[in-house]
mmCIF file of C-alpha atoms in Angstrom:
data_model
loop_
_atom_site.group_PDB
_atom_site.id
_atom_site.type_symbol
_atom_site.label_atom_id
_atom_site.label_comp_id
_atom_site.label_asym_id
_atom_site.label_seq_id
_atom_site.Cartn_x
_atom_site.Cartn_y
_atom_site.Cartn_z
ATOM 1 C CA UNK H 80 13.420 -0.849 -21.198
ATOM 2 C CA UNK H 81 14.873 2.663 -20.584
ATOM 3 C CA UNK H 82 15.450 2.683 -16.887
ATOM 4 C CA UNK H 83 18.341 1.362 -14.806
ATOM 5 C CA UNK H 84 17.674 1.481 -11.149
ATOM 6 C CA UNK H 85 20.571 1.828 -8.489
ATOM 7 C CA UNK H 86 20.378 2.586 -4.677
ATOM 8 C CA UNK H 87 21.005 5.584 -2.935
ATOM 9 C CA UNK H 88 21.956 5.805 0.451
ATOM 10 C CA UNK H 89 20.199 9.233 1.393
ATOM 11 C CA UNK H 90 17.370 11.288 -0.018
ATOM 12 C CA UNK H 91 19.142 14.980 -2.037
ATOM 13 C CA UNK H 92 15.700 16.101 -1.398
ATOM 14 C CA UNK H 93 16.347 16.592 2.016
ATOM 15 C CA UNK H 94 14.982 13.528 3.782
ATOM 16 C CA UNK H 95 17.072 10.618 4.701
ATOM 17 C CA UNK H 96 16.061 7.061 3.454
ATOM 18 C CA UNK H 97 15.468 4.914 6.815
ATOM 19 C CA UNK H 98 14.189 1.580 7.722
ATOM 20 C CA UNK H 99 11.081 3.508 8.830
ATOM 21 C CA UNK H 100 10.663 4.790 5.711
ATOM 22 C CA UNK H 101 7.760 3.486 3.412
ATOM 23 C CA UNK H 102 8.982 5.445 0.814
ATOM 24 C CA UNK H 103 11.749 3.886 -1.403
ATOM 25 C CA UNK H 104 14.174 6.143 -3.191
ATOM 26 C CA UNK H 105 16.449 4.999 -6.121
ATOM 27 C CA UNK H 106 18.108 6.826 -9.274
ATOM 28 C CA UNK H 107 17.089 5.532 -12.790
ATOM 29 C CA UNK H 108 17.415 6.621 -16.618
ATOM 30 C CA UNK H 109 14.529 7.465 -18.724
ATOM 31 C CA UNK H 110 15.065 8.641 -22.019
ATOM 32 C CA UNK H 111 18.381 9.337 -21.603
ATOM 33 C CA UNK H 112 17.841 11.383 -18.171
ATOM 34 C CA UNK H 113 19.291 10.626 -14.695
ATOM 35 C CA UNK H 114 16.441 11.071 -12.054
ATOM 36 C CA UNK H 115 14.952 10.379 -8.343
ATOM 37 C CA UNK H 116 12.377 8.394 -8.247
ATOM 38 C CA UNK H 117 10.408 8.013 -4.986
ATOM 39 C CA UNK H 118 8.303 4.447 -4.816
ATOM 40 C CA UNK H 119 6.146 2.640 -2.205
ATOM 41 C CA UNK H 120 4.383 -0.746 -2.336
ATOM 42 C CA UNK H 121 5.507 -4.135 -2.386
ATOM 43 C CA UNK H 122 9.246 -4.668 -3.921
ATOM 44 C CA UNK H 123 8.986 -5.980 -7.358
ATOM 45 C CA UNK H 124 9.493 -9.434 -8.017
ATOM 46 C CA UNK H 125 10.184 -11.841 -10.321
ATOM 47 C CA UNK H 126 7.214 -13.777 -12.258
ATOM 48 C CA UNK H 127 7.165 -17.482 -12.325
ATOM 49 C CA UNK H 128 5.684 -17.513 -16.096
ATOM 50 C CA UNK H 129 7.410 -18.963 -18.884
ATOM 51 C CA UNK H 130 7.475 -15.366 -21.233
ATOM 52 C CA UNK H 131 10.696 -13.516 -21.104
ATOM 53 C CA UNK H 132 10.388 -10.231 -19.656
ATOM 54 C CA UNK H 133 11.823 -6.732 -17.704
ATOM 55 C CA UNK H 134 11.520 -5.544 -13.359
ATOM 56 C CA UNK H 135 12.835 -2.395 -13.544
ATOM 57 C CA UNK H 136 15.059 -2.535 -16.312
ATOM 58 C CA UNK H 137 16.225 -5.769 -15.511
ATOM 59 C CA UNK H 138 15.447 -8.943 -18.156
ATOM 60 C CA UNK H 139 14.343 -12.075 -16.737
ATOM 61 C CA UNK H 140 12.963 -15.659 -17.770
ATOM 62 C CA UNK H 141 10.456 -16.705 -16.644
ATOM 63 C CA UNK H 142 7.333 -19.170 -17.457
ATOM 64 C CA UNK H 143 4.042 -18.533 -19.322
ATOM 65 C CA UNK H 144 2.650 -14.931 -19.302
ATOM 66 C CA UNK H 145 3.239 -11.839 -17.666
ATOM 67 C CA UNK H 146 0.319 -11.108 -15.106
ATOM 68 C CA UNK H 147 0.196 -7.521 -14.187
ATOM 69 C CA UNK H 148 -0.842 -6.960 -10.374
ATOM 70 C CA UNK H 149 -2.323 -4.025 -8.863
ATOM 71 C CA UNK H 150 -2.575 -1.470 -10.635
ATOM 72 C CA UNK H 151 0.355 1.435 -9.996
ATOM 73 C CA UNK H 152 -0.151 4.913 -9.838
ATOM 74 C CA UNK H 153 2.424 7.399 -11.856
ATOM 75 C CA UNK H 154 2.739 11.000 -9.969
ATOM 76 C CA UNK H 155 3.954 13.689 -11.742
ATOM 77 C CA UNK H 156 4.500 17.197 -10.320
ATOM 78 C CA UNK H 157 4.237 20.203 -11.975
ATOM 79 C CA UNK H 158 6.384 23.396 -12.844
ATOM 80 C CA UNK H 159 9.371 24.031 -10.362
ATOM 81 C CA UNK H 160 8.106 21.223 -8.056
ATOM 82 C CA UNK H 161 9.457 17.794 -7.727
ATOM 83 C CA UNK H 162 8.442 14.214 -6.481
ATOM 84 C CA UNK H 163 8.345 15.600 -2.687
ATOM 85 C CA UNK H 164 5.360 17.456 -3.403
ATOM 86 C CA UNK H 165 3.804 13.894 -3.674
ATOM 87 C CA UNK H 166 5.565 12.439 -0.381
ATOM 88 C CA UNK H 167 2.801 12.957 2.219
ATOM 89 C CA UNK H 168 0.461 11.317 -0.425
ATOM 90 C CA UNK H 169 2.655 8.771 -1.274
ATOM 91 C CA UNK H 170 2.938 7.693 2.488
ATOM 92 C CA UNK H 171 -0.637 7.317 2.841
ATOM 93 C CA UNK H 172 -1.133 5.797 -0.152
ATOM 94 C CA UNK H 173 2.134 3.180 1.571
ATOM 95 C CA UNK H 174 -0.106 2.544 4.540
ATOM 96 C CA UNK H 175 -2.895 1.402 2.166
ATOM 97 C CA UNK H 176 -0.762 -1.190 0.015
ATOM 98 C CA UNK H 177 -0.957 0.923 -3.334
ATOM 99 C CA UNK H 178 1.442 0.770 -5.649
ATOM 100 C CA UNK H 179 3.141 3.938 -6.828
ATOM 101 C CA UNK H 180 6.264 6.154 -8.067
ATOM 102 C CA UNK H 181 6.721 9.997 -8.777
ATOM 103 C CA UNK H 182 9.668 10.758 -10.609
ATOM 104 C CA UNK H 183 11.640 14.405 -10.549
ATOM 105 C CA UNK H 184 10.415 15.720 -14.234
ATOM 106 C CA UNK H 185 13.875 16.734 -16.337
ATOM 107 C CA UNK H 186 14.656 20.229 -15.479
ATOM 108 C CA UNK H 187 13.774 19.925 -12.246
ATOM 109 C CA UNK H 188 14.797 18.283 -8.298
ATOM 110 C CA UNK H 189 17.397 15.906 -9.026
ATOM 111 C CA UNK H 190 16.588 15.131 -12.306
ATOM 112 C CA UNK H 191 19.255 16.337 -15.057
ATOM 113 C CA UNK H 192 18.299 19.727 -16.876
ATOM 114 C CA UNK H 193 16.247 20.157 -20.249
ATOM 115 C CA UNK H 194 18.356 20.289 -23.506
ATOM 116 C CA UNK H 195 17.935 23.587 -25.376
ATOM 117 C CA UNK H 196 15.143 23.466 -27.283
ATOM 118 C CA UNK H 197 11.438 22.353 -26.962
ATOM 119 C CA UNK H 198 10.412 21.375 -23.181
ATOM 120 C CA UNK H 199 7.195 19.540 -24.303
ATOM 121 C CA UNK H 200 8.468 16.655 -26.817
ATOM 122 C CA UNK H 201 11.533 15.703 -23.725
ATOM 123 C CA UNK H 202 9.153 15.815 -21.181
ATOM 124 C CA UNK H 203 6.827 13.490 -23.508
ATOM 125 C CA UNK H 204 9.528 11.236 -24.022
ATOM 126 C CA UNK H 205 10.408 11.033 -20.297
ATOM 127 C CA UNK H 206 6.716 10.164 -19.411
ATOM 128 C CA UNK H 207 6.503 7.612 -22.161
ATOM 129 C CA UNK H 208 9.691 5.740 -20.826
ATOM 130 C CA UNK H 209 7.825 5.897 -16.965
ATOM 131 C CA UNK H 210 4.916 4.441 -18.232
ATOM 132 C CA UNK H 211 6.179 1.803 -19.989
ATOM 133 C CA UNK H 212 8.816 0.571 -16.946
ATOM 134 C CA UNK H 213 5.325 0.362 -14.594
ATOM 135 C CA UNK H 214 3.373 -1.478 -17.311
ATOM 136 C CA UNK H 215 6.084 -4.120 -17.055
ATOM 137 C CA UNK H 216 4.170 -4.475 -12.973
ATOM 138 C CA UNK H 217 1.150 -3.576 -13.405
ATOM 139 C CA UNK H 218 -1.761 -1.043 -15.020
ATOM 140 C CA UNK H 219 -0.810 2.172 -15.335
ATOM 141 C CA UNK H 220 -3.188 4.861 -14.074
ATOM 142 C CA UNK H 221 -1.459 8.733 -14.722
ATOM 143 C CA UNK H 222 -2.238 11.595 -11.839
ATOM 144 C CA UNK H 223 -0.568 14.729 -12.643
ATOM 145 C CA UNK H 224 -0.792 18.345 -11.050
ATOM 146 C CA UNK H 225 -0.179 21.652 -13.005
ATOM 147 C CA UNK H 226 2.700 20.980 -15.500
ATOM 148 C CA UNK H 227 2.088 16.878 -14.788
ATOM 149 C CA UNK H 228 -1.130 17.398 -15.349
ATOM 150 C CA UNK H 229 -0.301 18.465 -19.222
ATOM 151 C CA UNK H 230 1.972 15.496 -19.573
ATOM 152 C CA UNK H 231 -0.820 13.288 -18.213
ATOM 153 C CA UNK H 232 -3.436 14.306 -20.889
ATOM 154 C CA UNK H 233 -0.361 14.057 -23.513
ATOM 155 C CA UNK H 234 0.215 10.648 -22.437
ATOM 156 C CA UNK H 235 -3.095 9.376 -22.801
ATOM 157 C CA UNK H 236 -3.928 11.106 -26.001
ATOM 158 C CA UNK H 237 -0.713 8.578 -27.061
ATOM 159 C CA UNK H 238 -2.565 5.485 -27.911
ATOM 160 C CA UNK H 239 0.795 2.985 -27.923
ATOM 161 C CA UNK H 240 1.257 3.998 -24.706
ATOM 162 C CA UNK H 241 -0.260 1.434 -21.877
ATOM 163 C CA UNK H 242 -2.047 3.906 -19.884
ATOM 164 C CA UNK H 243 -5.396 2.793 -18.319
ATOM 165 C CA UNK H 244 -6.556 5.982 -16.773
ATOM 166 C CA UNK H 245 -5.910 9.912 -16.367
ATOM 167 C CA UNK H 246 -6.411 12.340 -13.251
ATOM 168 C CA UNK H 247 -5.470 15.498 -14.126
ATOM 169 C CA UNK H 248 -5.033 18.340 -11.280
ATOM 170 C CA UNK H 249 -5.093 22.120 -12.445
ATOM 171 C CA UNK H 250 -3.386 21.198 -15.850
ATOM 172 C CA UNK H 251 -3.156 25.289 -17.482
ATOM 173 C CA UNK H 252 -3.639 26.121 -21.383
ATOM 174 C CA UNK H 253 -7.052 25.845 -21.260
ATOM 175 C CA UNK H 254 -8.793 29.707 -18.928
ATOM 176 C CA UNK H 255 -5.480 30.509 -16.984
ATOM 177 C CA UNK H 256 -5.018 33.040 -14.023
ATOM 178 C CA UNK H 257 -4.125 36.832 -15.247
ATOM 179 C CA UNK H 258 -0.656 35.970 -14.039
ATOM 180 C CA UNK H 259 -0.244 32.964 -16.305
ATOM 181 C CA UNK H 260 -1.431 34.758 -18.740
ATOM 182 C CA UNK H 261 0.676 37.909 -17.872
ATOM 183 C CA UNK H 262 3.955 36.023 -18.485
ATOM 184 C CA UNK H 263 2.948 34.541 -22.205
ATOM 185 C CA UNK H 264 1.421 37.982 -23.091
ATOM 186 C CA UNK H 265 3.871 40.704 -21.941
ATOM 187 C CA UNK H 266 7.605 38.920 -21.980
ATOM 188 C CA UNK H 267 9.172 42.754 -21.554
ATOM 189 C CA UNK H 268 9.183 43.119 -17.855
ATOM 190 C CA UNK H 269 10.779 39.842 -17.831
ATOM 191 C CA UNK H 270 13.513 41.095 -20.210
ATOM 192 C CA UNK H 271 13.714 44.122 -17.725
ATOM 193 C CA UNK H 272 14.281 41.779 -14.767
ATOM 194 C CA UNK H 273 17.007 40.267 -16.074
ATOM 195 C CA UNK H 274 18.572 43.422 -17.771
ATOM 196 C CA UNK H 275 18.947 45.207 -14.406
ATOM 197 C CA UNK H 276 22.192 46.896 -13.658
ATOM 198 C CA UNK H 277 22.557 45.598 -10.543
ATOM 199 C CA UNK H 278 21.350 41.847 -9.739
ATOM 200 C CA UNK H 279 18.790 41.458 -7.017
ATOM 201 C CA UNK H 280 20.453 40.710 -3.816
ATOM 202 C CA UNK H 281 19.624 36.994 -3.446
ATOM 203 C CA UNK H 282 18.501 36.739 0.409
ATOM 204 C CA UNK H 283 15.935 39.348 -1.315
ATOM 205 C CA UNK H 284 15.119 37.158 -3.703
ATOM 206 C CA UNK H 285 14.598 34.262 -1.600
ATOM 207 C CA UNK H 286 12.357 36.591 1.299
ATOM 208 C CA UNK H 287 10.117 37.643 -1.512
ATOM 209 C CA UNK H 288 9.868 33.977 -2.710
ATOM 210 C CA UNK H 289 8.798 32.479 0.703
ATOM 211 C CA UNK H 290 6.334 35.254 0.923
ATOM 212 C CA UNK H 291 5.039 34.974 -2.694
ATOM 213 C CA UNK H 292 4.607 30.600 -2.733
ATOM 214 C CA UNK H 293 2.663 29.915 -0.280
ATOM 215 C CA UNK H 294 -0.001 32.608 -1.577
ATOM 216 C CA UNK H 295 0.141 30.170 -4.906
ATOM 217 C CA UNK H 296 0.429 27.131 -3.920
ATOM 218 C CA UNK H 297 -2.029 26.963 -1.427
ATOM 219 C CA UNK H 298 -5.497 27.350 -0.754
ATOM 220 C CA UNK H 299 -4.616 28.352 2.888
ATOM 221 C CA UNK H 300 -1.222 30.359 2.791
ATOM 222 C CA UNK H 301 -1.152 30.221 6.617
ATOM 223 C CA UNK H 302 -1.425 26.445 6.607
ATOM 224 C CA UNK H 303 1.852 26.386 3.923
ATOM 225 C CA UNK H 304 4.101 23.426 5.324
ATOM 226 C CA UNK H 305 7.630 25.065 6.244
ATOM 227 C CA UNK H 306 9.626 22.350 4.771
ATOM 228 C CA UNK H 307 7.482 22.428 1.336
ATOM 229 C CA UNK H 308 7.955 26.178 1.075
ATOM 230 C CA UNK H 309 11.673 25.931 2.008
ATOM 231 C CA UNK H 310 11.675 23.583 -0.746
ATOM 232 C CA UNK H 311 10.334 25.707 -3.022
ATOM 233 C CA UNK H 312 11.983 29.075 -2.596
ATOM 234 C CA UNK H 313 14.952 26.938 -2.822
ATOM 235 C CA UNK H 314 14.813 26.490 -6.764
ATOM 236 C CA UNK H 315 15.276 30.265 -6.526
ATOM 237 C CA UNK H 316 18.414 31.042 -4.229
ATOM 238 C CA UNK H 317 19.925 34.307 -6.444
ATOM 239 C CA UNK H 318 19.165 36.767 -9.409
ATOM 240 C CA UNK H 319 20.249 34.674 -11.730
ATOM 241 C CA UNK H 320 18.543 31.276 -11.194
ATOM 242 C CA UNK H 321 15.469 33.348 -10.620
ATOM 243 C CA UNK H 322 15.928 35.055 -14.131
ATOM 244 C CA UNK H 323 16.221 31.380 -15.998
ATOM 245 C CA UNK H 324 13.459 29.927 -14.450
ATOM 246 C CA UNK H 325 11.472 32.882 -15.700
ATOM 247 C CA UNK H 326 12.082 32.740 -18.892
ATOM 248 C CA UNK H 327 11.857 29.204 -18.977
ATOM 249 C CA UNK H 328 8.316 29.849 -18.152
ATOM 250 C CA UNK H 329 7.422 32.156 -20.755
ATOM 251 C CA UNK H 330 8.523 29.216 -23.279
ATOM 252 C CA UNK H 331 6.512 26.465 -21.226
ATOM 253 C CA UNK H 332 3.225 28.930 -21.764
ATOM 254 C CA UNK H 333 3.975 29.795 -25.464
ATOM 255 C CA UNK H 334 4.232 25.859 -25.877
ATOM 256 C CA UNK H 335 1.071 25.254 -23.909
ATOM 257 C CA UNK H 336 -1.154 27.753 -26.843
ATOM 258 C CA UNK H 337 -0.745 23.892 -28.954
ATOM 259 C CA UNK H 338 -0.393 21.524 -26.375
ATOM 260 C CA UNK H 339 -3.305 19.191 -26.893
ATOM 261 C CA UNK H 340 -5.124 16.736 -29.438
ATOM 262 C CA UNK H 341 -8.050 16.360 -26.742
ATOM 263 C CA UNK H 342 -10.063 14.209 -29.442
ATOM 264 C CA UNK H 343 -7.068 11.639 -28.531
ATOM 265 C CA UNK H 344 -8.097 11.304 -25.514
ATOM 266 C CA UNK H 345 -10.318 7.845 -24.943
ATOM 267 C CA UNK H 346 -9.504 6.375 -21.464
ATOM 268 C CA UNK H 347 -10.961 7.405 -18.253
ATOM 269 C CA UNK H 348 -10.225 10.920 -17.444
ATOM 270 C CA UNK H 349 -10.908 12.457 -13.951
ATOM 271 C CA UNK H 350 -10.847 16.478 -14.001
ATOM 272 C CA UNK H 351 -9.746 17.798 -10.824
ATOM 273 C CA UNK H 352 -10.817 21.651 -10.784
ATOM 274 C CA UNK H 353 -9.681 23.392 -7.007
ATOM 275 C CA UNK H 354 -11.580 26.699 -6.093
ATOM 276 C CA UNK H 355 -8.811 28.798 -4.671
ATOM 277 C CA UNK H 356 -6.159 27.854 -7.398
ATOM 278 C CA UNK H 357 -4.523 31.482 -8.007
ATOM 279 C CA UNK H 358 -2.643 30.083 -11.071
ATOM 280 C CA UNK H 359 -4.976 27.972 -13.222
ATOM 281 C CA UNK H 360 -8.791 29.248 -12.624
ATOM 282 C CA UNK H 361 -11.526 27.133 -12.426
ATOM 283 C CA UNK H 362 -12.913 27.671 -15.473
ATOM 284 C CA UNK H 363 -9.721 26.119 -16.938
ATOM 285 C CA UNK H 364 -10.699 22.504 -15.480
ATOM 286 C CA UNK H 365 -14.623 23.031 -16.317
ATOM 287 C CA UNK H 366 -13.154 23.647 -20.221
ATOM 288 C CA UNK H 367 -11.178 20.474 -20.292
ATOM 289 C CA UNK H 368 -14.315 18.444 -19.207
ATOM 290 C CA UNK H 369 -16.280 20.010 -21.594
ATOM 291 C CA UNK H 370 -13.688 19.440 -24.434
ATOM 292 C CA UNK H 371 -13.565 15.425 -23.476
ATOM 293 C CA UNK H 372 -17.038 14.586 -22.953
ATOM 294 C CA UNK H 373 -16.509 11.052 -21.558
ATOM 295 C CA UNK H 374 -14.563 12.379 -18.405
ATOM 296 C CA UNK H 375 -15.602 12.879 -14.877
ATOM 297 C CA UNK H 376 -15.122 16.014 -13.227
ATOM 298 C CA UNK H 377 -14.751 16.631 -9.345
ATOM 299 C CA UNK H 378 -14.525 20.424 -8.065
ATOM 300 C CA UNK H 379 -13.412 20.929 -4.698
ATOM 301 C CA UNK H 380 -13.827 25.124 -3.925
ATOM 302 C CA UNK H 381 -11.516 24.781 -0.925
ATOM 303 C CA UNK H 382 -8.009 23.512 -2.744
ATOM 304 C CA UNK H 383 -5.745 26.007 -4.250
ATOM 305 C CA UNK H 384 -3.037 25.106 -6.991
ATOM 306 C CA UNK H 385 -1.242 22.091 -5.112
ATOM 307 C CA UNK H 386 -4.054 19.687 -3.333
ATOM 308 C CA UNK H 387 -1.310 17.337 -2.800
ATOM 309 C CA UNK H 388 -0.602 19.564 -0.014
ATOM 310 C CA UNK H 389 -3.596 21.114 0.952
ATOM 311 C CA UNK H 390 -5.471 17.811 1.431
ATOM 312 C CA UNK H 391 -3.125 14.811 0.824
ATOM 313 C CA UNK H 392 -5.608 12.327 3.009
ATOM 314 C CA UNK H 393 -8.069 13.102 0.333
ATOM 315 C CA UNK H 394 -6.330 12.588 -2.869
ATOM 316 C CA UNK H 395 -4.669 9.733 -2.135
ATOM 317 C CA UNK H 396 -8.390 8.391 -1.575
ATOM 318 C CA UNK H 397 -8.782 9.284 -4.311
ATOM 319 C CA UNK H 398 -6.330 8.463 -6.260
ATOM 320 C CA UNK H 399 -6.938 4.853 -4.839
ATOM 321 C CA UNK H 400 -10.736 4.882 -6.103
ATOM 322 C CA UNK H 401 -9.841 6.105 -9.433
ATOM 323 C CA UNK H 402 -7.222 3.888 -10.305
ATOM 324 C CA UNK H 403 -9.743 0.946 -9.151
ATOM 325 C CA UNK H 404 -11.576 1.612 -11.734
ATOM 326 C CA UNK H 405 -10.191 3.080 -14.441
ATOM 327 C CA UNK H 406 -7.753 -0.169 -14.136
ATOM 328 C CA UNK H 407 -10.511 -3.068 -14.195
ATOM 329 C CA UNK H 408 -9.391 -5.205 -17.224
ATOM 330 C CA UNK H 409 -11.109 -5.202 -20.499
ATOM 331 C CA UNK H 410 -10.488 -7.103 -23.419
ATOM 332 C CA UNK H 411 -8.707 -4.048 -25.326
ATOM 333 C CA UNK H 412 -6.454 -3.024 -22.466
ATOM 334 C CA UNK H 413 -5.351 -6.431 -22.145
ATOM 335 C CA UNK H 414 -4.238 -6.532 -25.574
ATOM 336 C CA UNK H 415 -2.740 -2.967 -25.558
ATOM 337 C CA UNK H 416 -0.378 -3.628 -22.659
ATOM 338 C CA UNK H 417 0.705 -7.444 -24.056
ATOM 339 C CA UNK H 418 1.622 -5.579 -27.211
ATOM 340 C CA UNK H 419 3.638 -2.990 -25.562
ATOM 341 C CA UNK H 420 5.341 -5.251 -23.108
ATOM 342 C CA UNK H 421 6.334 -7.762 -26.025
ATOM 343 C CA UNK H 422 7.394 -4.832 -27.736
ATOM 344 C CA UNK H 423 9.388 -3.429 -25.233
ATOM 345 C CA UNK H 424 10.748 -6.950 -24.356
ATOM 346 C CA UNK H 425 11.879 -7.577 -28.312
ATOM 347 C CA UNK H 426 13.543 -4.299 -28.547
ATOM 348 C CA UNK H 427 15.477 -5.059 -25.263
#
């Protein structure tokens, strides 16, 4: 496998790791990146089959065949977020007994940065290496928001990869907001930003920013959580680091104009389209059902960009239904995850 798993003491993201804690936090590789990885359900253990195989990055013997258990939900957050954004979901989802991890994507929380270059194929690479450590436990059901979202639908238009089921929240490239569209269109008064004279003072920077996320994350700006905002207009503490993050945008949206092989896509696929989204409309989420006919589509008019956080109670119900039963065993997804496991285990 591609992850190594060691302890960490305390939480960088700002919470400390305590007894009371239901959510786990550890730092693994995957594809070649150090991240944080935040997990809750039952620890991992050894089977008691006879089939050699991996926990976590770890080999182990055991006897007969691996027998996946419940099936684990894979969070991924979307652009200048990180696995927090997932914490009051992941807590309820704790409380109920289900399985799951989000992971800081490269680039972005503690994760190490993107190499120069395409963000897409490294961020594919990253999910792909996820995926396949979780298969070792269990089905593997995808839920991704904005940016995740993207990586979600690449995943499962991957056939090798064991991936029983997609939700995807506000994924953009499909009808995006005038201000998505803005920064792939008309790159200049980006290049004017950063050309100033004289740099933006950053506690400027930073009171703009904590009036300016809340409005797009969401749906309720006067409901914003202080410690998720703080979290936020943290990624953008001076001129400078606002500049690169900018212009690391503009790439991300010229990437998105090829993003997808939709046709790819033949598991279950839940569409999650939120009313008050202010960066990826509506219409965006309505496209992507009509492009995969075989998905489900749920429209909630009171969620903006980031439902995580408007209404974490109800996506982590339903993020429990859906990975029910997109996860129910069938003869083909059987066989798709033995092959990838053996795989995995041979090239280990």
């Amino acid at each position: 496998m591609t992850a190594s798993q060691r302890p960490e003491p305390a939480d960088p993201g700002g919470r400390n790791t305590t007894d009371t804690d239901p959510i786990r936090v550890s730092f693994r590789r995957y594809a070649g990146v150090r991240t944080r990885v935040l997990e809750v359900g039952p620890q991992p253990v050894e089977s008691t089959d006879r089939a050699p195989r991996r926990v976590l990055g770890k080999r182990t013997t055991s006897r007969g065949h691996a027998k996946p258990t419940a099936p684990r939900l894979v969070l991924l957050h979307g652009y200048c977020d990180s696995a927090d954004t997932w914490r009051p979901v992941l807590e309820l989802l704790a409380a109920a007994g289900v399985p799951a991890v989000a992971v800081d994507l490269p680039g972005f929380g503690d994760a190490q940065p993107l190499r120069p270059g395409p963000m897409l194929p490294q961020l594919d690479a990253f999910t792909a290496a996820v995926i396949k450590e979780q298969a070792v436990l269990g089905t593997v059901v995808l839920a991704g928001n904005s940016l995740g979202g993207t990586m979600s639908l690449r995943a499962a238009e991957n056939h090798r990869l064991p991936v029983s089921g997609v939700v995807s929240i506000a994924a953009p490239g499909f009808v995006d907001s005038w201000l998505i569209r803005t920064v792939a269109r008309y790159p200049l008064p980006l290049r004017m930003y950063s050309a100033l004279p004289l740099p933006i003072p950053g506690f400027l920077v930073r009171a703009v920013a904590e009036q300016v996320v809340p409005r797009l994350l969401y749906a309720n700006a006067t409901a914003a959580d202080a410690d998720q905002v703080r979290r936020f207009t943290s990624l953008f503490p001076d001129y400078r680091s606002t500049t690169t993050r900018l212009e690391q945008a503009r790439q991300l949206v010229e990437e998105l104009t090829n993003a997808y092989r939709l046709e790819e896509v033949r598991i279950p696929l839940l569409v999650v389209v939120c009313g008050k989204d202010k960066l990826v409309s509506a219409a965006s989420g309505r496209q992507l059902h009509a492009l995969v006919p075989h998905s489900r589509l749920m429209v909630r008019e009171d969620w903006g960009h980031c439902p995580q956080l408007d209404d974490p109670v109800e996506i982590s119900e339903l993020l429990t239904y859906f990975s029910a039963s997109a996860s129910r065993p069938s003869k083909i997804a059987a066989a798709r995850v033995a092959a990838e496991v053996s795989e995995d285990t041979v090239a280990g």
